[in-house]
Coordinates of C-alpha atoms in Angstrom, one line a residue:
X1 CA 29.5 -284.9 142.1
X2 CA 28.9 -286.2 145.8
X3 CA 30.3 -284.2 148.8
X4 CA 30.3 -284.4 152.5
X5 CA 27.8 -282.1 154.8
X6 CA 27.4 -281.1 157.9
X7 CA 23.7 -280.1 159.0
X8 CA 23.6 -276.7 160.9
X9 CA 20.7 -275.5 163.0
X10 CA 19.3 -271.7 163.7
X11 CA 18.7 -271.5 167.8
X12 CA 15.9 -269.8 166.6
X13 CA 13.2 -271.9 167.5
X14 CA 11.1 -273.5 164.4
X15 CA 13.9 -271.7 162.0
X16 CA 15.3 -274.4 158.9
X17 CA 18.5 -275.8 159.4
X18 CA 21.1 -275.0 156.7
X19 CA 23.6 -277.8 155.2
X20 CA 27.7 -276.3 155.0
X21 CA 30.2 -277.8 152.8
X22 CA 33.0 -279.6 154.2
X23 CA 35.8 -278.8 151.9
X24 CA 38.1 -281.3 150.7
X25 CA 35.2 -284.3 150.8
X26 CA 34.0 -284.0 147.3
X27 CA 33.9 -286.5 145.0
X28 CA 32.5 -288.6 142.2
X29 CA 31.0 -290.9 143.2
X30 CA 28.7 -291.5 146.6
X31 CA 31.2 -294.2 147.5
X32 CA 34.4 -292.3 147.2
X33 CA 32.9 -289.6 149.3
X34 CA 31.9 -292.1 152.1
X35 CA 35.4 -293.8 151.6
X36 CA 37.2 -290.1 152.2
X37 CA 35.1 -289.7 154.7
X38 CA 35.7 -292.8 157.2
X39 CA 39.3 -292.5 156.7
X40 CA 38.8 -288.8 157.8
X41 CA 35.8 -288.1 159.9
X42 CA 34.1 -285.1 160.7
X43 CA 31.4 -285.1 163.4
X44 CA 28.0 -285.0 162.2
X45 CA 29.1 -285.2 158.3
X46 CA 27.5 -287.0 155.6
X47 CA 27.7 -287.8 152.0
X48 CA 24.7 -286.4 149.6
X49 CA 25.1 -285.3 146.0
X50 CA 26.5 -281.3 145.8
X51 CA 24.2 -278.5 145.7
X52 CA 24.0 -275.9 142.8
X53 CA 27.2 -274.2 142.2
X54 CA 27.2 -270.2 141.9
X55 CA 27.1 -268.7 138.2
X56 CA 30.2 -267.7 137.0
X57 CA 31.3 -266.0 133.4
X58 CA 34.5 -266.8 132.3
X59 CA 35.3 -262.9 131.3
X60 CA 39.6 -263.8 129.7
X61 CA 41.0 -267.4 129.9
X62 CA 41.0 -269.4 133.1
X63 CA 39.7 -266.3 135.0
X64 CA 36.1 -266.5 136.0
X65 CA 33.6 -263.8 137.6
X66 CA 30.3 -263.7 139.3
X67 CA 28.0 -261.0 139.3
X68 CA 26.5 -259.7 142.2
X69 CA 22.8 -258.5 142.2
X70 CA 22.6 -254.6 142.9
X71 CA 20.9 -254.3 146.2
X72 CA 21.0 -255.0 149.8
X73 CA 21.9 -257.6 151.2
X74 CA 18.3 -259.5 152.3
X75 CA 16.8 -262.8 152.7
X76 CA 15.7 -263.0 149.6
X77 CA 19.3 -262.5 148.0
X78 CA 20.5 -264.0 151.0
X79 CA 24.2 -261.3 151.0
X80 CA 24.5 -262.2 147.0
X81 CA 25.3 -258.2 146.4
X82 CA 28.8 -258.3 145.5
X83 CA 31.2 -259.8 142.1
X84 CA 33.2 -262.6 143.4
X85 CA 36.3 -264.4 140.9
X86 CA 38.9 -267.1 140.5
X87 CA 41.7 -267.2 138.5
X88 CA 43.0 -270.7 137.4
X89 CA 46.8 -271.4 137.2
X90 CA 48.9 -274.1 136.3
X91 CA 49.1 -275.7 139.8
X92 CA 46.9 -273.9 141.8
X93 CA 43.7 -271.5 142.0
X94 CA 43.2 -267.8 143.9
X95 CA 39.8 -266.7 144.9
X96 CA 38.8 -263.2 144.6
X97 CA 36.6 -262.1 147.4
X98 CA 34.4 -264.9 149.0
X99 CA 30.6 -263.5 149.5
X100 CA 28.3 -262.0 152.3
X101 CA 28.2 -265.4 153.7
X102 CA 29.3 -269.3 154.3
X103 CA 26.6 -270.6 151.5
X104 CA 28.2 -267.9 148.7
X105 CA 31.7 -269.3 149.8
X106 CA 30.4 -273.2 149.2
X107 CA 28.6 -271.9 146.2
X108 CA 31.8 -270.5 144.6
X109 CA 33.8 -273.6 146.0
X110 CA 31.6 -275.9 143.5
X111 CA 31.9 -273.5 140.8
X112 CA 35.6 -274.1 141.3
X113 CA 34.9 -277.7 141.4
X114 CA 32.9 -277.5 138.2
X115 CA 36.3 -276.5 136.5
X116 CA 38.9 -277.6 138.2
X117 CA 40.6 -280.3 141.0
X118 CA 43.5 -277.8 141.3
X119 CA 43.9 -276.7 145.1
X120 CA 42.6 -273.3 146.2
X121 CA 45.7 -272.0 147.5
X122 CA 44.9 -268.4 148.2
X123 CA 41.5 -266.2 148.9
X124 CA 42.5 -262.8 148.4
X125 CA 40.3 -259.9 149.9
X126 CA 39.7 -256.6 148.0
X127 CA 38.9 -254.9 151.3
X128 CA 36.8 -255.0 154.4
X129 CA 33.0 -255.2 153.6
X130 CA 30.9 -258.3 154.8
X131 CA 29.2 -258.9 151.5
X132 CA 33.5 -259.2 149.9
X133 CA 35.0 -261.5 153.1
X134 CA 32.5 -263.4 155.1
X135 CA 32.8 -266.6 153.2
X136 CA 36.5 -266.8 153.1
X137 CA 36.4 -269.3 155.7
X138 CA 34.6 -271.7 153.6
X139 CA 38.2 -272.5 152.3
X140 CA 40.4 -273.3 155.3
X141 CA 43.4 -274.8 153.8
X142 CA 43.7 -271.3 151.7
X143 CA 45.6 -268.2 152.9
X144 CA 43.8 -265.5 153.2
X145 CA 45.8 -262.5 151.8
X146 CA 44.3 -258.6 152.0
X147 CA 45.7 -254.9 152.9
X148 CA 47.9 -255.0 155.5
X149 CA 45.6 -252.9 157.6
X150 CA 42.8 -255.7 156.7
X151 CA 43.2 -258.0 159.9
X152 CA 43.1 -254.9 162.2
X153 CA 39.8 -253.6 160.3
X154 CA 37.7 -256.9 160.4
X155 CA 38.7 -257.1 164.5
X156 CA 37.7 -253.6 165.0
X157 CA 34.4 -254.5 163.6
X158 CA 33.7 -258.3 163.5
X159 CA 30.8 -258.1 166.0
X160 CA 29.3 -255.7 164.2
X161 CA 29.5 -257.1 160.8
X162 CA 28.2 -260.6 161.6
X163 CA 25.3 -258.8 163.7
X164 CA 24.0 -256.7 161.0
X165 CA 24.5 -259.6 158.4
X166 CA 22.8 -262.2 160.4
X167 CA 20.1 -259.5 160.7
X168 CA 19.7 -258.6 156.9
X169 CA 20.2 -262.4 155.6
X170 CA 18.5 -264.2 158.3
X171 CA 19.9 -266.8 160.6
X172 CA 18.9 -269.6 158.3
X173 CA 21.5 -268.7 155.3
X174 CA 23.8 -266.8 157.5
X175 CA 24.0 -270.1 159.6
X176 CA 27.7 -271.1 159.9
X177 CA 29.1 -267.8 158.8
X178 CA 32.5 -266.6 160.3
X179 CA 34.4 -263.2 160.1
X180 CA 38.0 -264.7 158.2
X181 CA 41.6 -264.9 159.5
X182 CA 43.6 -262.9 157.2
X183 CA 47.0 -264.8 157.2
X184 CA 49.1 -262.3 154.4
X185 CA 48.9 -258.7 154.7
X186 CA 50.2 -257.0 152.1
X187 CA 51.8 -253.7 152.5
X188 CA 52.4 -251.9 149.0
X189 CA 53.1 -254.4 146.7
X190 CA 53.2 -258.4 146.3
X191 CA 53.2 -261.4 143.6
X192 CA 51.4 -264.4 143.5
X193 CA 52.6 -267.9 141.8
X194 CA 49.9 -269.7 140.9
X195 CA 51.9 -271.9 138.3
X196 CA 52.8 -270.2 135.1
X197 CA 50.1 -267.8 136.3
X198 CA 51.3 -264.4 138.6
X199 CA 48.9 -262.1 140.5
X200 CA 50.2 -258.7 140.9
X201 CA 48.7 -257.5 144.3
X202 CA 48.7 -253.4 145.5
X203 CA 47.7 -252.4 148.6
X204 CA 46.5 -248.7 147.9
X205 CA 46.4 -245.5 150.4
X206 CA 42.8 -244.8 152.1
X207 CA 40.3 -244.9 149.5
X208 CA 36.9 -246.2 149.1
X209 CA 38.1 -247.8 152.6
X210 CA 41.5 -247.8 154.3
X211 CA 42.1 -251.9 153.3
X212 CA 41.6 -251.3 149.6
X213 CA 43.5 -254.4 147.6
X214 CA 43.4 -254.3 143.5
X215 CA 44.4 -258.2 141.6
X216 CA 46.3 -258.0 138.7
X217 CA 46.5 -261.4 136.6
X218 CA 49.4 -260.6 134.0
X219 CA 48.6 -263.4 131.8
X220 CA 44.9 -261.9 130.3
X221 CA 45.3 -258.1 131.9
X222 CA 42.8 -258.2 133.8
X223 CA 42.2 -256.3 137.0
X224 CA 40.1 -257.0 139.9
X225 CA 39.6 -253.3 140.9
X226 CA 37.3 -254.3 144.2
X227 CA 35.3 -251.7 145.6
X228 CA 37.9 -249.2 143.8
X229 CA 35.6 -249.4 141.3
X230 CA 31.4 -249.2 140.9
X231 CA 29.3 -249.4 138.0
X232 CA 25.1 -248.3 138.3
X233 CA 25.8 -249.1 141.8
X234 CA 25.5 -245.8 144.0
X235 CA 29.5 -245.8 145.7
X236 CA 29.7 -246.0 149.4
X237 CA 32.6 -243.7 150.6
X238 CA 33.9 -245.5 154.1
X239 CA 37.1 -243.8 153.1
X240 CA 38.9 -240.7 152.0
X241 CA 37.4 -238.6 149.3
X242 CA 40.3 -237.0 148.3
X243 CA 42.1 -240.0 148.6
X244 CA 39.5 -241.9 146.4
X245 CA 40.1 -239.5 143.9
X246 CA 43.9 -239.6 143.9
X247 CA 44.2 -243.4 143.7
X248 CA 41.5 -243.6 140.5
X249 CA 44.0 -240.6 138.7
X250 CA 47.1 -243.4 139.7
X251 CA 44.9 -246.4 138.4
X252 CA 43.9 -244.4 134.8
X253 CA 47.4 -245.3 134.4
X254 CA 47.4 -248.8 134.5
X255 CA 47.0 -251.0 131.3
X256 CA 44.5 -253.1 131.6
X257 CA 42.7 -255.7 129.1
X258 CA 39.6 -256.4 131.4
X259 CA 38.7 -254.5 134.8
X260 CA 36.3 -256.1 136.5
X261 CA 34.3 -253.8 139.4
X262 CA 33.6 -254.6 142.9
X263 CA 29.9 -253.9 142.1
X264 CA 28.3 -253.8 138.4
X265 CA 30.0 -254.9 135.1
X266 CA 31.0 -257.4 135.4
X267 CA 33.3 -256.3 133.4
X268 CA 34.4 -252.6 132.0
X269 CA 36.2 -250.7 129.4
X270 CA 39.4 -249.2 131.2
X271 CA 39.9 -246.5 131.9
X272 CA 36.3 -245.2 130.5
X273 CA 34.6 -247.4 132.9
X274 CA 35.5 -245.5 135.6
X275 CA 33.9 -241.7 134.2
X276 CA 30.4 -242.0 135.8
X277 CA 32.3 -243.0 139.3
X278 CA 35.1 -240.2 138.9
X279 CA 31.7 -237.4 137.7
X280 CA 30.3 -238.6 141.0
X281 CA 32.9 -238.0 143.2
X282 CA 33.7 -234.7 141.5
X283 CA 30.4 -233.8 142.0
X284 CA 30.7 -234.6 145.4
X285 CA 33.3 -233.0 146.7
X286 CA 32.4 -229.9 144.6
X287 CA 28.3 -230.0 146.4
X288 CA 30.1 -230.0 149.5
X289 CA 32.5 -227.5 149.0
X290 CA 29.7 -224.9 148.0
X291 CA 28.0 -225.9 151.1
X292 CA 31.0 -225.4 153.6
X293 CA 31.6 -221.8 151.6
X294 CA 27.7 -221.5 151.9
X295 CA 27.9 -221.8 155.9
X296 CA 26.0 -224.2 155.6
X297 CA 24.9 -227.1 159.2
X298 CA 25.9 -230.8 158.0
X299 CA 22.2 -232.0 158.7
X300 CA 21.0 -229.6 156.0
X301 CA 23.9 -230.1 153.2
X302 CA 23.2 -233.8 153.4
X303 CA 19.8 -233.5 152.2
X304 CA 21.9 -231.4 149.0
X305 CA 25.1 -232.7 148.2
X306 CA 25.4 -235.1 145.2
X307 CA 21.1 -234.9 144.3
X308 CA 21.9 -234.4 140.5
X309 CA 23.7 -237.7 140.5
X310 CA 20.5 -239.2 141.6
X311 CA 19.0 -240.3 138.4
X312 CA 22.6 -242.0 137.6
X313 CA 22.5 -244.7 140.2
X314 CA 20.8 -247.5 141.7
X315 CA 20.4 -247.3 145.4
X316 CA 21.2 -243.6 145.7
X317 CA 18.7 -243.0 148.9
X318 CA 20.8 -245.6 151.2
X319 CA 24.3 -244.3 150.3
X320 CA 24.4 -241.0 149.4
X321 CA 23.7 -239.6 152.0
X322 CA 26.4 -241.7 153.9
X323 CA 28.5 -240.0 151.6
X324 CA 28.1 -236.7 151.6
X325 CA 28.7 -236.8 156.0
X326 CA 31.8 -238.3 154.8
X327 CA 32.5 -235.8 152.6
X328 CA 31.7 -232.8 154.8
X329 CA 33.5 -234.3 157.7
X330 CA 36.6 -234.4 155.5
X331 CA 36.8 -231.4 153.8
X332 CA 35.4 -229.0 156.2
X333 CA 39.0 -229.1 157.3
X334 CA 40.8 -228.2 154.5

């Protein structure tokens, strides 16, 4: 497989340049690409034989996953922290979630390529998070579909994402990274045709976030739950607790074959997959209950609320405490 590259450069002076994908200029063959290519040229673009394509299970027939590492995002792991998916229909191919960065988006793209020459039609967005949406735009002749609040949410804090993330990455891999253009909100419920193939989207009430979008594929049951769901992975509450709890008692519900979380798994048994998160937030809520009725100051119920969940989770120092100021905030006005 050959495909065509543009070489990007870090302004940081004596950091690598980085090579990005230009989609649609892949090929077999060196001269095919170079023939695609002069018929449509891009500045700066040349042909070179495809990089390494991101490792993907296929977890139910035509529907593939990657697994994110649990940690975060660095240099080293260059924003790899999060499970990313396709689902392959008759005529065309959604992506689920696109990766901290642009390289994750090419990465996926020739993991798609690996499998299929369908079009990527849609890139569908589980919710707000850098290391879910910042390479969506890897894949321009996709729509981007999310919550309905989605758009809004990445404006709000675009600078701020794509700071932080250049920061933790490093300009080198982060090089040619954009915050996406959600062209389909989705405001309770909405299908997908991908040929033979339907997604069932839901947007749900404020949860783990307020943009939190689940992916149903009828065909194998299978469920792309997002950030709905975590596995060993400590849960990061940007939401509503309450309102995280309520949605996971609506989703216990749903039948579903294969759910596959937004960190973990990468796939779980459903609904039991979801008893160490729902023990967690139970524990939560109930820690910072005793510490409103306690009288308790929210500096000191921070260092308290949630610590016997510690030895349950990976990364427990740099989120729960984000969690429990969430919690307090919300429930001290109950």
């Amino acid at each position: 497989m050959f495909e065509a590259v543009v070489t990007l450069c870090a302004a940081l002076a004596g950091a690598p340049c980085r090579e990005a994908l230009v989609p649609g200029y892949e090929a077999d063959t060196h001269a095919v690409c170079l023939a695609a290519l002069a018929e449509r040229p891009v500045p700066g673009a040349v042909c070179q034989s495809a990089g390494d394509p991101l490792p993907v299970e296929e977890i139910a027939p035509g529907v593939f996953v990657h697994l994110g590492a649990i940690a975060e995002p660095d240099a080293e792991n260059g924003g790899d922290v999060s499970n990313l998916g396709f689902v392959i229909g008759r005529d065309s191919i959604a992506v689920i979630d696109s990766g901290g960065a642009a390289w994750m988006g090419e990465a996926l793209w020739r993991a798609i390529r690996a499998r299929s020459e369908l079009p990527v039609s849609y890139v569908i967005l589980t919710h707000m998070h850098p290391d879910h949406v910042l390479g969506a735009s890897v894949f321009p002749d996709a729509q981007v579909v999310g919550h309905a609040q989605l758009a809004r949410a990445l404006a709000e804090r675009r600078d701020s994402y794509l700071e932080s993330f250049a920061r933790l990455i490093g300009a080198p891999r982060f090089l040619g990274t954009e915050s996406p253009e959600v062209t389909t909100g989705i405001d309770g419920a909405a299908s997908l045709d991908l040929g033979g193939r339907m997604l069932e989207l839901r947007a749900w009430p404020t949860a783990h976030t307020s943009t939190d979008l689940t992916v149903f594929d009828r065909t194998t049951g299978t469920l792309f739950a997002g950030d709905l769901v975590f596995d060993h992975h400590t849960p990061a509450l940007d939401g509503s607790l309450r309102g995280w709890q309520a949605v996971l008692a609506e989703m216990r519900e749903m039948e579903v074959a294969h759910l596959v979380p937004g960190h973990g798994g990468p796939v779980l048994d459903w609904p039991e997959g979801a008893e160490p998160l729902e023990r967690y937030l139970e524990v939560l809520a109930r820690d910072t209950r005793a510490a409103l009725d306690a009288g308790a100051r929210l500096g000191e119920a921070v260092t308290r609320i949630g610590e016997s969940e510690a030895a349950h989770w990976q990364l427990f120092e740099a989120y729960n405490a984000r969690n429990a100021t969430v919690a307090f905030t919300e429930l001290e006005w109950e």
